[in-house]
Amino acid sequence: MSAPIRIGIFGLGGFAGSHHQAIARLEERNHAKLVCTCDPRQEAFAAEQQAWRFQARGVRVFNDYRAMLETCHRDLDMVVIPTPIQLHAAMHAAATAYGLPAYVEKPPTLDYAELDRMIAADDRARKSSHVGFNFIIEKARLSLKERLLAGEFGAIRGATLSALWPRPASYFARNDWAGRLLIDDHMVLDSCFGNAMAHFVHNLLFWTGGPELFSWAQIAAVRAELYRAHAIEGADTFFVETDTAAGITMRFALSHACSGASTHCEAVLCDKATLRYAVGGNIEIRWHDGRVERTPIDPFDPLLENHLDYFRYLRGEKARPATTLSDARPFVALNDLAYISSGRIAAIPSAQVSGVRDEKEQKDYLQVVDMAAAHEAFLVRGLWPGPNGWGRETGEVVTLGDLPRLQGVVRAMAGK
Ligand SMILES: NC(=O)c1ccc[n+]([C@@H]2O[C@H](COP(=O)([O-])OP(=O)(O)OC[C@H]3O[C@@H](n4cnc5c(N)ncnc54)[C@H](O)[C@@H]3O)[C@@H](O)[C@H]2O)c1
């Protein structure tokens, strides 16, 4: 067996804690060795450091990531960056300056210009960095995409994403960047589209990309309506339509302003069949001649499997990481163009919004009376909620040439 991959993890809490747990399990199987970690709030995670047996494992803990890299870079093969979005670029730049590749949590950044700088910085690393979009490596996804590319379902005509993930009011107060557009003039753009459900947006672009297996659709034009129901700076509800360079129309409807069970469904509409893929559930292939195929998707541990996949690439056993920084370009451009097209974030009409107390969870949710109907009307019939009851205009059509307007649009949205 090859030597364990030597790792430094930025951060101890939040999702960094999940990476620590995954790496500890991989260390038990001799795939990985955690060399060092850092967090400016390391004292707040004393119990975790004990539970993860840092002392016995010889893990060095730093307050500052720059000090950690300076001291340990010679002992590392890679770093993991599961920290607040607005820190990713600076941390990636610091690691790649030492030639170290990174497993950067999604989204790498939500600013297209910053992504370009990260792509340039990545050239300094010994190997390409990986962006932690969880679901690209799913075996069922890859084999279905191969069938799509082989033409089994005919040409792709459209694709839709419906995703409703309830988030309580407390979700937006869990740190200083949740739901924020800007922090100290640095673009954050945290939202359901750019952060929590970014996986599904990136997945949908993956279905419509070609001709290689690992390819994502190129964005041609975008229209959007952005909304908020929660008292946040950013948006919690997105309706977005894009035409790809290959002429496929894609529609995305996502919201955190809902209650009850989370739902998500990626759908690809082809000449001969409609494919529905629900992460954690089933694949349904509904042939237009009446046949229906349903296959359960195997349960899967995203962090463990994404690390193992990236290790295989670092060891030279596979040609590329599942998602490189360049592969994230369509996702970041789509996110940014949605803001530029929408121009403003409108309040969902208050008559539509009501509060729901989940007694079991002891948490407060908001729900929008006709959210499900608005999703259905938009995704199936192309009816925008704005001119159909939600009292706003649909955004203008924008293209990649409009990206330089992002800073100005976002500053205006943030009242700056
Ligand atoms: N792939 C997934 O399924 C998934 C799930 C949740 C979150 N995420 C991603 O993980 C990232 C982190 O999200 P989060 O909600 O855990 O954030 P968070 O605000 O909880 O921060 C995570 C950790 O980073 C630490 N940190 C902050 N500043 C630091 C610094 N200067 N140096 C070192 N550590 C620092 C924090 O103290 C915390 O321990 C985001 O990109 C998010 O989108 C991914």
XYZ file of C-alpha atoms and ligand atoms in Angstrom:
460
model
C 0.000 0.000 0.000
C 1.253 3.544 -0.769
C 2.258 6.007 1.959
C -0.603 7.923 3.643
C -1.403 11.353 2.175
C -0.113 14.017 4.629
C -2.783 16.620 5.364
C -3.290 20.011 7.033
C -6.885 21.060 7.765
C -7.831 24.740 8.094
C -10.478 25.117 10.813
C -11.773 22.903 13.618
C -15.510 23.617 13.889
C -18.514 23.748 11.560
C -17.901 21.666 8.433
C -14.167 21.573 9.217
C -15.215 19.260 12.090
C -16.768 16.866 9.549
C -13.492 16.854 7.592
C -11.604 16.062 10.820
C -13.900 13.087 11.431
C -13.513 11.819 7.856
C -9.718 12.179 7.912
C -9.516 10.412 11.319
C -11.356 7.431 9.804
C -9.083 7.476 6.754
C -6.069 7.654 9.058
C -7.279 4.472 10.813
C -7.264 2.792 7.390
C -3.769 4.186 6.696
C -4.911 6.309 3.721
C -4.174 9.647 5.406
C -2.101 11.293 8.126
C -3.282 14.530 9.752
C -0.118 16.570 10.323
C -1.531 19.905 11.459
C -4.600 22.073 11.800
C -5.379 25.683 12.719
C -8.207 27.822 13.985
C -8.146 31.304 15.518
C -10.745 29.921 17.972
C -8.868 26.701 18.771
C -9.642 27.004 22.522
C -13.377 26.705 21.712
C -12.702 23.207 20.336
C -10.774 21.667 23.253
C -13.278 18.809 23.648
C -13.084 17.964 19.928
C -9.283 17.981 19.985
C -9.432 15.466 22.801
C -12.090 13.314 21.124
C -10.038 13.262 17.924
C -6.940 12.245 19.970
C -4.701 14.981 18.535
C -2.004 14.445 21.146
C -1.711 10.689 20.548
C -1.770 11.254 16.782
C 0.923 13.955 16.986
C -1.263 16.650 15.355
C 0.148 20.191 15.659
C -2.438 22.926 16.284
C -1.915 26.573 15.266
C -3.910 29.769 15.707
C -2.932 31.149 12.331
C -2.947 29.319 8.993
C 0.076 31.268 7.705
C 2.170 30.156 10.693
C 0.944 26.585 10.166
C 1.977 26.598 6.495
C 5.318 28.209 7.196
C 6.149 25.613 9.862
C 4.668 22.470 8.268
C 4.595 22.913 4.487
C 7.480 20.490 3.895
C 5.556 17.752 5.747
C 2.343 18.153 3.725
C 0.964 16.715 0.476
C -2.254 18.775 0.550
C -4.449 21.029 2.678
C -8.204 21.086 3.260
C -9.994 24.484 3.232
C -13.470 24.074 4.835
C -13.680 27.623 6.209
C -15.996 30.632 5.568
C -16.336 31.290 1.820
C -14.690 34.706 1.935
C -11.457 33.178 3.331
C -11.037 30.463 0.661
C -9.095 32.542 -1.894
C -6.498 33.908 0.556
C -5.994 30.461 2.130
C -5.694 28.783 -1.273
C -3.175 31.458 -2.357
C -1.104 30.865 0.798
C -1.071 27.065 0.283
C -0.309 27.158 -3.448
C 2.553 29.613 -2.811
C 4.241 26.578 -1.163
C 3.223 24.338 -4.094
C 0.494 22.656 -2.039
C -2.780 21.652 -3.716
C -6.026 22.057 -1.767
C -9.358 20.338 -1.240
C -11.388 23.578 -1.198
C -14.945 23.307 0.068
C -17.644 24.435 -2.316
C -18.198 27.173 -3.359
C -14.526 27.995 -4.053
C -15.621 31.646 -4.147
C -18.783 33.275 -5.479
C -16.940 36.072 -7.252
C -15.981 35.238 -10.867
C -12.938 37.601 -10.791
C -11.639 36.024 -7.590
C -12.149 32.566 -9.137
C -9.954 33.614 -12.067
C -7.216 34.609 -9.603
C -7.563 31.255 -7.796
C -7.292 29.376 -11.109
C -4.080 31.290 -11.898
C -2.689 30.635 -8.386
C -3.468 26.928 -8.717
C -0.843 26.635 -11.476
C 1.804 27.028 -8.736
C 0.619 23.877 -6.936
C 2.233 20.483 -7.586
C -1.207 19.082 -8.507
C -4.606 20.645 -9.277
C -6.871 21.559 -6.395
C -10.261 19.890 -5.957
C -13.519 21.709 -5.182
C -15.719 19.788 -2.744
C -18.964 19.581 -4.681
C -20.126 16.338 -3.046
C -22.005 14.486 -5.728
C -20.034 14.554 -8.983
C -18.223 11.306 -8.091
C -21.407 9.298 -7.461
C -21.139 6.116 -9.526
C -24.831 6.219 -10.518
C -24.429 9.816 -11.729
C -21.341 9.060 -13.810
C -22.889 6.034 -15.488
C -26.119 7.926 -16.259
C -24.098 10.775 -17.778
C -22.241 8.245 -19.935
C -25.609 6.989 -21.233
C -26.677 10.605 -21.927
C -23.466 11.323 -23.837
C -23.836 8.082 -25.835
C -27.204 9.459 -27.048
C -29.379 6.724 -25.523
C -32.057 9.250 -24.460
C -31.812 11.468 -27.575
C -30.839 15.129 -27.529
C -31.153 17.126 -24.285
C -33.865 19.806 -24.629
C -33.918 21.226 -21.109
C -33.041 20.697 -17.478
C -34.650 21.823 -14.228
C -33.740 21.925 -10.563
C -36.271 22.208 -7.787
C -34.773 22.429 -4.310
C -36.528 23.387 -1.091
C -34.364 23.125 2.002
C -35.984 24.730 5.046
C -33.636 26.771 7.228
C -34.745 28.220 10.603
C -34.120 31.850 11.515
C -31.216 30.671 13.756
C -29.360 29.334 10.659
C -28.747 32.901 9.533
C -27.348 33.863 12.954
C -24.915 30.917 13.289
C -21.878 32.930 12.174
C -21.011 36.404 10.882
C -21.225 35.534 7.178
C -24.518 33.606 6.780
C -26.889 35.370 4.383
C -24.383 38.179 3.774
C -23.659 39.834 0.413
C -20.486 41.682 1.431
C -18.162 41.751 4.430
C -15.774 44.713 4.496
C -16.316 45.126 0.743
C -15.296 41.493 0.123
C -17.865 39.575 -1.935
C -19.546 36.790 0.114
C -22.920 36.273 -1.674
C -23.931 33.502 0.738
C -27.283 31.999 -0.290
C -29.199 28.783 -0.906
C -28.058 28.928 -4.561
C -24.394 29.756 -3.930
C -23.833 27.745 -0.769
C -26.128 25.157 0.835
C -27.641 23.824 -2.402
C -24.756 24.768 -4.708
C -24.138 21.030 -5.165
C -27.380 20.603 -7.078
C -26.809 23.672 -9.280
C -23.340 22.359 -10.207
C -24.861 18.883 -10.775
C -27.421 20.267 -13.220
C -24.668 22.028 -15.188
C -22.798 18.692 -15.186
C -25.750 16.862 -16.843
C -25.865 19.372 -19.684
C -22.097 19.615 -20.240
C -20.299 17.674 -22.966
C -18.793 16.066 -24.914
C -16.382 14.720 -22.237
C -17.700 13.023 -19.110
C -16.210 15.675 -16.787
C -17.635 18.767 -18.434
C -20.124 21.448 -17.446
C -22.500 23.511 -19.616
C -21.238 26.900 -20.769
C -23.561 29.762 -19.853
C -24.854 31.980 -22.702
C -27.679 34.092 -21.229
C -29.348 34.404 -17.817
C -32.538 35.900 -16.366
C -33.426 35.826 -12.692
C -35.699 36.947 -9.892
C -34.125 37.001 -6.421
C -36.175 37.273 -3.247
C -35.927 37.233 0.514
C -38.425 36.255 3.191
C -35.916 36.180 6.076
C -34.480 39.398 7.521
C -31.083 38.992 5.838
C -28.907 41.104 3.542
C -28.830 38.470 0.778
C -31.476 36.341 -0.952
C -33.088 33.141 0.352
C -35.158 32.371 -2.749
C -33.922 32.119 -6.369
C -35.716 31.699 -9.694
C -33.104 31.516 -12.471
C -33.272 30.652 -16.156
C -30.262 30.178 -18.387
C -29.675 29.272 -22.001
C -26.477 27.330 -22.466
C -24.057 27.808 -25.355
C -25.407 24.490 -26.710
C -28.941 25.944 -26.803
C -30.369 24.094 -23.784
C -32.759 26.023 -21.521
C -32.223 25.328 -17.837
C -34.437 26.523 -14.971
C -33.526 26.595 -11.287
C -35.952 27.219 -8.389
C -34.439 27.115 -4.909
C -35.449 28.380 -1.496
C -34.667 28.282 2.222
C -37.992 30.038 2.968
C -39.980 26.871 3.603
C -40.739 24.345 6.341
C -41.185 20.581 6.661
C -39.069 17.994 4.840
C -36.259 18.996 2.463
C -36.856 18.136 -1.187
C -34.599 18.344 -4.248
C -34.859 16.968 -7.747
C -32.600 17.329 -10.778
C -34.493 16.676 -14.031
C -33.115 16.341 -17.565
C -35.595 16.511 -20.426
C -34.463 14.583 -23.509
C -36.102 13.703 -26.800
C -36.825 10.112 -25.767
C -37.078 10.266 -21.977
C -37.196 12.464 -18.890
C -34.575 11.666 -16.235
C -35.148 12.539 -12.577
C -32.269 12.247 -10.137
C -32.811 12.826 -6.422
C -29.578 12.690 -4.389
C -30.085 10.227 -1.528
C -33.155 8.746 -3.273
C -33.857 7.329 -6.709
C -33.158 7.710 -10.387
C -36.303 7.648 -12.477
C -36.126 7.289 -16.258
C -39.547 7.953 -17.758
C -39.388 6.946 -21.427
C -41.782 8.801 -23.674
C -43.054 5.412 -24.979
C -44.471 4.714 -21.494
C -41.725 2.582 -19.895
C -40.453 3.673 -16.482
C -37.141 2.569 -14.912
C -36.540 3.275 -11.223
C -33.207 2.606 -9.530
C -32.273 3.438 -5.942
C -29.056 5.425 -5.582
C -26.584 3.611 -3.305
C -25.962 5.310 0.037
C -22.679 7.137 -0.021
C -20.423 8.997 2.410
C -19.594 12.178 0.444
C -16.595 13.366 2.461
C -14.895 10.002 2.807
C -15.407 9.155 -0.865
C -14.371 12.603 -2.149
C -11.152 12.441 -0.103
C -10.378 8.926 -1.368
C -11.073 10.034 -4.942
C -8.758 13.037 -4.543
C -6.034 10.854 -2.950
C -6.165 8.586 -6.024
C -5.564 11.632 -8.220
C -2.717 12.905 -5.984
C -1.077 9.460 -6.203
C -1.318 9.506 -10.004
C -3.899 6.692 -10.135
C -6.464 8.861 -11.934
C -6.144 11.678 -14.415
C -8.017 14.505 -12.701
C -9.921 15.588 -9.589
C -13.716 15.376 -9.831
C -14.121 19.179 -9.954
C -11.194 21.536 -10.598
C -11.373 25.277 -9.988
C -11.835 25.840 -13.747
C -14.741 23.377 -13.769
C -16.489 25.640 -11.241
C -16.502 28.581 -13.697
C -20.006 27.965 -15.128
C -21.460 27.632 -11.621
C -19.843 30.862 -10.372
C -20.750 32.769 -13.560
C -24.368 31.586 -13.319
C -24.544 32.652 -9.671
C -23.121 36.107 -10.444
C -25.284 36.669 -13.520
C -28.384 35.802 -11.463
C -27.581 38.773 -9.172
C -26.787 41.064 -12.107
C -29.980 40.118 -13.964
C -32.212 40.401 -10.901
C -30.754 43.843 -10.121
C -32.391 43.870 -6.697
C -33.571 41.415 -4.065
C -37.324 41.801 -3.623
C -39.235 40.979 -0.453
C -41.670 38.110 -0.960
C -45.103 39.767 -0.417
C -45.799 39.621 3.331
C -49.294 38.181 2.772
C -47.526 35.090 1.387
C -45.230 34.568 4.372
C -46.085 32.974 7.702
C -44.097 31.672 10.681
C -44.034 27.997 11.685
C -42.718 26.729 15.029
C -41.184 23.242 14.922
C -41.804 22.110 18.512
C -39.656 18.983 18.182
C -36.659 20.946 16.957
C -37.590 24.037 19.028
C -36.865 26.164 15.959
C -38.765 28.827 14.008
C -39.250 28.558 10.252
C -40.898 30.788 7.666
C -43.034 29.402 4.925
C -44.348 30.931 1.728
C -47.919 29.877 1.010
C -47.608 29.173 -2.695
C -43.879 28.345 -2.930
C -44.500 24.821 -4.273
C -46.983 26.142 -6.847
C -44.547 28.908 -7.880
C -41.817 26.264 -8.402
C -44.113 24.126 -10.497
C -45.349 27.062 -12.634
C -41.793 28.262 -13.268
C -40.100 24.932 -13.907
C -42.830 23.309 -15.980
C -44.441 26.284 -17.723
C -41.782 28.982 -17.551
C -44.101 31.339 -15.608
C -42.105 33.754 -13.465
C -43.506 34.469 -9.980
C -42.773 38.235 -10.209
C -45.360 39.196 -12.834
C -47.690 36.437 -11.555
C -48.453 37.546 -8.020
C -45.144 38.289 -6.310
C -45.152 41.886 -7.522
C -41.822 42.424 -9.217
C -40.417 42.590 -12.739
C -38.319 39.708 -14.084
C -34.639 40.565 -14.452
C -33.112 41.665 -17.753
C -31.302 39.190 -20.017
C -27.584 39.236 -19.196
C -24.572 37.459 -20.665
C -20.963 36.768 -19.648
C -20.068 40.254 -20.944
C -22.108 41.690 -18.044
C -19.963 40.047 -15.321
C -17.889 43.202 -14.683
C -21.115 44.814 -13.399
C -21.215 42.418 -10.435
C -19.407 44.603 -7.888
C -21.634 47.619 -8.595
C -24.874 45.595 -8.503
C -23.967 43.858 -5.249
C -22.840 47.077 -3.569
C -26.159 48.697 -4.520
C -28.076 45.659 -3.169
C -26.153 45.994 0.098
C -27.023 49.722 0.231
C -23.413 50.898 -0.282
N -19.787 19.854 1.259
C -20.772 20.021 2.131
O -21.689 19.202 2.228
C -20.742 21.205 3.047
C -21.595 21.283 4.156
C -21.508 22.410 5.002
C -20.605 23.431 4.721
N -19.797 23.316 3.610
C -18.815 24.378 3.280
O -17.813 24.406 4.279
C -17.297 25.731 4.389
C -17.353 26.177 5.840
O -18.698 26.337 6.248
P -19.097 26.368 7.801
O -20.555 26.646 7.864
O -18.573 25.157 8.480
O -18.269 27.668 8.295
P -17.895 28.164 9.772
O -18.165 29.618 9.834
O -18.561 27.274 10.783
O -16.301 27.956 9.808
C -15.680 26.684 9.797
C -14.436 26.726 10.659
O -13.465 27.625 10.096
C -12.859 28.304 11.172
N -12.154 29.514 10.764
C -12.641 30.769 10.616
N -11.636 31.621 10.300
C -10.500 30.889 10.221
C -9.143 31.192 9.950
N -8.743 32.446 9.681
N -8.223 30.180 9.974
C -8.605 28.910 10.246
N -9.890 28.560 10.514
C -10.819 29.538 10.512
C -14.025 28.578 12.113
O -13.568 28.929 13.425
C -14.714 27.230 12.085
O -14.115 26.350 13.023
C -18.127 26.596 3.438
O -17.460 26.702 2.201
C -19.402 25.773 3.281
O -20.075 26.012 2.066
C -19.840 22.235 2.796
